[in-house]
mmCIF file of C-alpha atoms in Angstrom:
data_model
loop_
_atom_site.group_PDB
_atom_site.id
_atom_site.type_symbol
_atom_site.label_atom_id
_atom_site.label_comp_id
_atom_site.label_asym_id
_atom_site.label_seq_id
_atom_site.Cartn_x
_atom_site.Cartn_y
_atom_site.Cartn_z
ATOM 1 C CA UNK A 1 23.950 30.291 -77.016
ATOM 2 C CA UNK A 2 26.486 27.375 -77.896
ATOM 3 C CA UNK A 3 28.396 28.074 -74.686
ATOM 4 C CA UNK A 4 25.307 27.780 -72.771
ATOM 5 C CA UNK A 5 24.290 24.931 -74.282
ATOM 6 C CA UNK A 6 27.821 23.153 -73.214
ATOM 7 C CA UNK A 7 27.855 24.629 -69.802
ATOM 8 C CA UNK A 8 24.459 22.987 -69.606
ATOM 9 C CA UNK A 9 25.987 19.466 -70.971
ATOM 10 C CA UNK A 10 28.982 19.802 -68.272
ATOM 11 C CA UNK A 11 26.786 20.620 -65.436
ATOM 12 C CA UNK A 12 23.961 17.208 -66.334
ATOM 13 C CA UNK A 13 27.317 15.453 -66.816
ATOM 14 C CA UNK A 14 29.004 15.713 -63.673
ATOM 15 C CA UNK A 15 26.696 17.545 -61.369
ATOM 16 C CA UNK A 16 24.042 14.093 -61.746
ATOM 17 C CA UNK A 17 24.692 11.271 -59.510
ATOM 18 C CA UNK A 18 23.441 8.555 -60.361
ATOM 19 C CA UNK A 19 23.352 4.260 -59.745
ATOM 20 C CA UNK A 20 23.049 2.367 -63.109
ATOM 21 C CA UNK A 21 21.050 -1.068 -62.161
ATOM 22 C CA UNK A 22 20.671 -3.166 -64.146
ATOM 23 C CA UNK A 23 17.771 -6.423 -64.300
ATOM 24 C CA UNK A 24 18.769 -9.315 -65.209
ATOM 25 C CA UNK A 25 15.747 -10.999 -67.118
ATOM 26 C CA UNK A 26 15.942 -14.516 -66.105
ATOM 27 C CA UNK A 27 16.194 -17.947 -68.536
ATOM 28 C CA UNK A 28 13.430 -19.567 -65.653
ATOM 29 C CA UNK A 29 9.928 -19.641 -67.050
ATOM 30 C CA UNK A 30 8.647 -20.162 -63.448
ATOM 31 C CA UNK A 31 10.015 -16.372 -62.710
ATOM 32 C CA UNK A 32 8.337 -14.806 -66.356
ATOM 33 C CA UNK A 33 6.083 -11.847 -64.954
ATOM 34 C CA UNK A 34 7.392 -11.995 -61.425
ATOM 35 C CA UNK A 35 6.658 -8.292 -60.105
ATOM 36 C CA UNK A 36 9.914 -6.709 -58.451
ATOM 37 C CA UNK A 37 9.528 -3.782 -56.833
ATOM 38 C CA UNK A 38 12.322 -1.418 -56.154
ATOM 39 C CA UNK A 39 13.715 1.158 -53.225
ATOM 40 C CA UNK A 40 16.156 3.453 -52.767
ATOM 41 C CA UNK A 41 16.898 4.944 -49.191
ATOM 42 C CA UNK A 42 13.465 3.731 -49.093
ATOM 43 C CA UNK A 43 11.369 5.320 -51.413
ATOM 44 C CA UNK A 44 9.835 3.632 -54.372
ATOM 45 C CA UNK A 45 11.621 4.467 -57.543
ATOM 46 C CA UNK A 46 10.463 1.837 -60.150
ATOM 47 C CA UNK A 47 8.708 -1.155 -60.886
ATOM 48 C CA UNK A 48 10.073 -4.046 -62.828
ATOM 49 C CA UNK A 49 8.551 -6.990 -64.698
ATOM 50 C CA UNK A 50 10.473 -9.949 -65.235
ATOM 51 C CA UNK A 51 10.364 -11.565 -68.763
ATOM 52 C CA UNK A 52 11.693 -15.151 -69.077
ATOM 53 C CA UNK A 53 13.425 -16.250 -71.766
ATOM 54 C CA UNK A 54 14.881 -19.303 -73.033
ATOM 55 C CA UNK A 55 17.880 -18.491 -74.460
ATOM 56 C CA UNK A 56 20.402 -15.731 -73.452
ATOM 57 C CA UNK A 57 19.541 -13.512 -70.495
ATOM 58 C CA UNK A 58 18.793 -10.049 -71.139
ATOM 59 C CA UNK A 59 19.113 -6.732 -69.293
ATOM 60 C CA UNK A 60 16.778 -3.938 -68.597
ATOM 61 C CA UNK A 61 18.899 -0.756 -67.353
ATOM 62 C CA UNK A 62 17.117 1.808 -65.287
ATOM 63 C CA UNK A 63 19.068 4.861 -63.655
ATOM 64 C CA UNK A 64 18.602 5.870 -59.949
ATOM 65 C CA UNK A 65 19.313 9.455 -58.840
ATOM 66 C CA UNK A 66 20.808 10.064 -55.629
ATOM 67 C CA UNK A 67 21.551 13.356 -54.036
ATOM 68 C CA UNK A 68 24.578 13.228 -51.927
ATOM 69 C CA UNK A 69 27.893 10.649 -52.013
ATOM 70 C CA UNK A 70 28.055 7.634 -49.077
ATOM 71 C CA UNK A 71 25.986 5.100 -48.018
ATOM 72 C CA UNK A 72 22.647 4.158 -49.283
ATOM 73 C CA UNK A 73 20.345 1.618 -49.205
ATOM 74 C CA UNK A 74 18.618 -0.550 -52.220
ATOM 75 C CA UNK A 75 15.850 -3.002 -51.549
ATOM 76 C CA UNK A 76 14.080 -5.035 -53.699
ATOM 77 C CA UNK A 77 10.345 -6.345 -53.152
ATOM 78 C CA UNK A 78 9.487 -9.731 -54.223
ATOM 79 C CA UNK A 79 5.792 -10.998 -53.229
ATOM 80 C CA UNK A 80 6.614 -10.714 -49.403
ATOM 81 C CA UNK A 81 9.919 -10.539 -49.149
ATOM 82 C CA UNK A 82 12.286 -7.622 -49.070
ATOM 83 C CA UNK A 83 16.054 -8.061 -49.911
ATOM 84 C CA UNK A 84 17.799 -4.775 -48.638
ATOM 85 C CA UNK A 85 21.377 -4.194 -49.780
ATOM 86 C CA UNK A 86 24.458 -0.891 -48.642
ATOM 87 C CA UNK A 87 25.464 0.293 -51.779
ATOM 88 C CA UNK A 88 28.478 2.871 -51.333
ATOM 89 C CA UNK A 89 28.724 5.816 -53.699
ATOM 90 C CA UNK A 90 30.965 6.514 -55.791
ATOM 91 C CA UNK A 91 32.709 3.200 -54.959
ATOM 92 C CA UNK A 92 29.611 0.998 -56.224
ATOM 93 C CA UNK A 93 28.052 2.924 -59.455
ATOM 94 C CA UNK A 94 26.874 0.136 -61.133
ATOM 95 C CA UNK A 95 24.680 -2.873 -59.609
ATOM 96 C CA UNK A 96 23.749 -6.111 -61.642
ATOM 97 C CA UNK A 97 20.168 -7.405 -59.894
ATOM 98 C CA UNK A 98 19.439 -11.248 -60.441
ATOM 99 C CA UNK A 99 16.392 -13.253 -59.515
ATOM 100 C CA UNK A 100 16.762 -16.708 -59.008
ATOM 101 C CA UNK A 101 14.394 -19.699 -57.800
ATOM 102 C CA UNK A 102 15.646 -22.078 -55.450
ATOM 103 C CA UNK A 103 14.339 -25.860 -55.478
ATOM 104 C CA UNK A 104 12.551 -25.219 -52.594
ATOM 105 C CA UNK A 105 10.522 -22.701 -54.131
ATOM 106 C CA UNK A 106 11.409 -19.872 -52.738
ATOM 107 C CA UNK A 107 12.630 -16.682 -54.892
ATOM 108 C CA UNK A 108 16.241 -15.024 -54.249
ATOM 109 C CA UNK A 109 17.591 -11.399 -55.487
ATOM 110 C CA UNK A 110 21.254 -11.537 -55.479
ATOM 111 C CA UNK A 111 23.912 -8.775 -56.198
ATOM 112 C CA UNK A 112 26.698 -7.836 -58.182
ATOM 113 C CA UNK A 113 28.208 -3.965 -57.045
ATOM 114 C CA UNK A 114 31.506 -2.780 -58.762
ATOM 115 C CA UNK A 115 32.412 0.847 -59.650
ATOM 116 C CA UNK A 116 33.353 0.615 -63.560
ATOM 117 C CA UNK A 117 30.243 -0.581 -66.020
ATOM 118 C CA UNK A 118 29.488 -4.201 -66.582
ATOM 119 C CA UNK A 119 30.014 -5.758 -70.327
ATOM 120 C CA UNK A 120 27.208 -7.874 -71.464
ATOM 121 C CA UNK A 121 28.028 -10.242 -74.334
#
């Protein structure tokens, strides 16, 4: 039983691939429950509500199964806008999503990809 157990562990451990994104929750009250919702290869995987805060940003981490290595695509949609970005697995594990509002009013999602973890302090 305890070797099927570990096989069990091994196989969920490096037979699942998977993105890690995570949300940046942003310090602009204008963006507090700003709806963003998200795509990958273009099917709807999750929905995320933005909660402002004034001091330190904080991070909501949600992981996205894929099925195969190479090239996908992530969008994110924002009111009427879509942002669409490549993301490259294995190269590109981990993706840092940040809303921002320009002074013309207008709301952009930028984009941080790297393949190790990021450290929030």
């Amino acid at each position: 039983m305890k070797k099927l157990l570990l096989l069990l562990i091994v196989l969920c451990t490096f037979g699942c691939k998977k993105y890690v994104v995570s949300f940046e929750q942003p310090t602009d009250m204008k963006l507090d429950k700003l709806k963003l919702e998200v795509f990958l290869d273009k099917k709807k995987i999750q929905e995320i509500n933005l909660k402002a805060t004034n001091e330190m940003p904080s991070y909501e981490t949600a992981e996205l199964s894929i099925s195969d290595e190479g090239k996908h695509l992530l969008q994110v949609k924002v009111k009427d806008t879509t942002f669409s970005y490549d993301l490259n697995y294995p190269q590109e594990k981990f993706v840092l999503v940040t809303a921002h509002l320009k002074q013309n009013g207008k709301i952009h999602i930028g984009i941080l990809k790297q393949q190790y973890p990021f450290r929030f302090n």
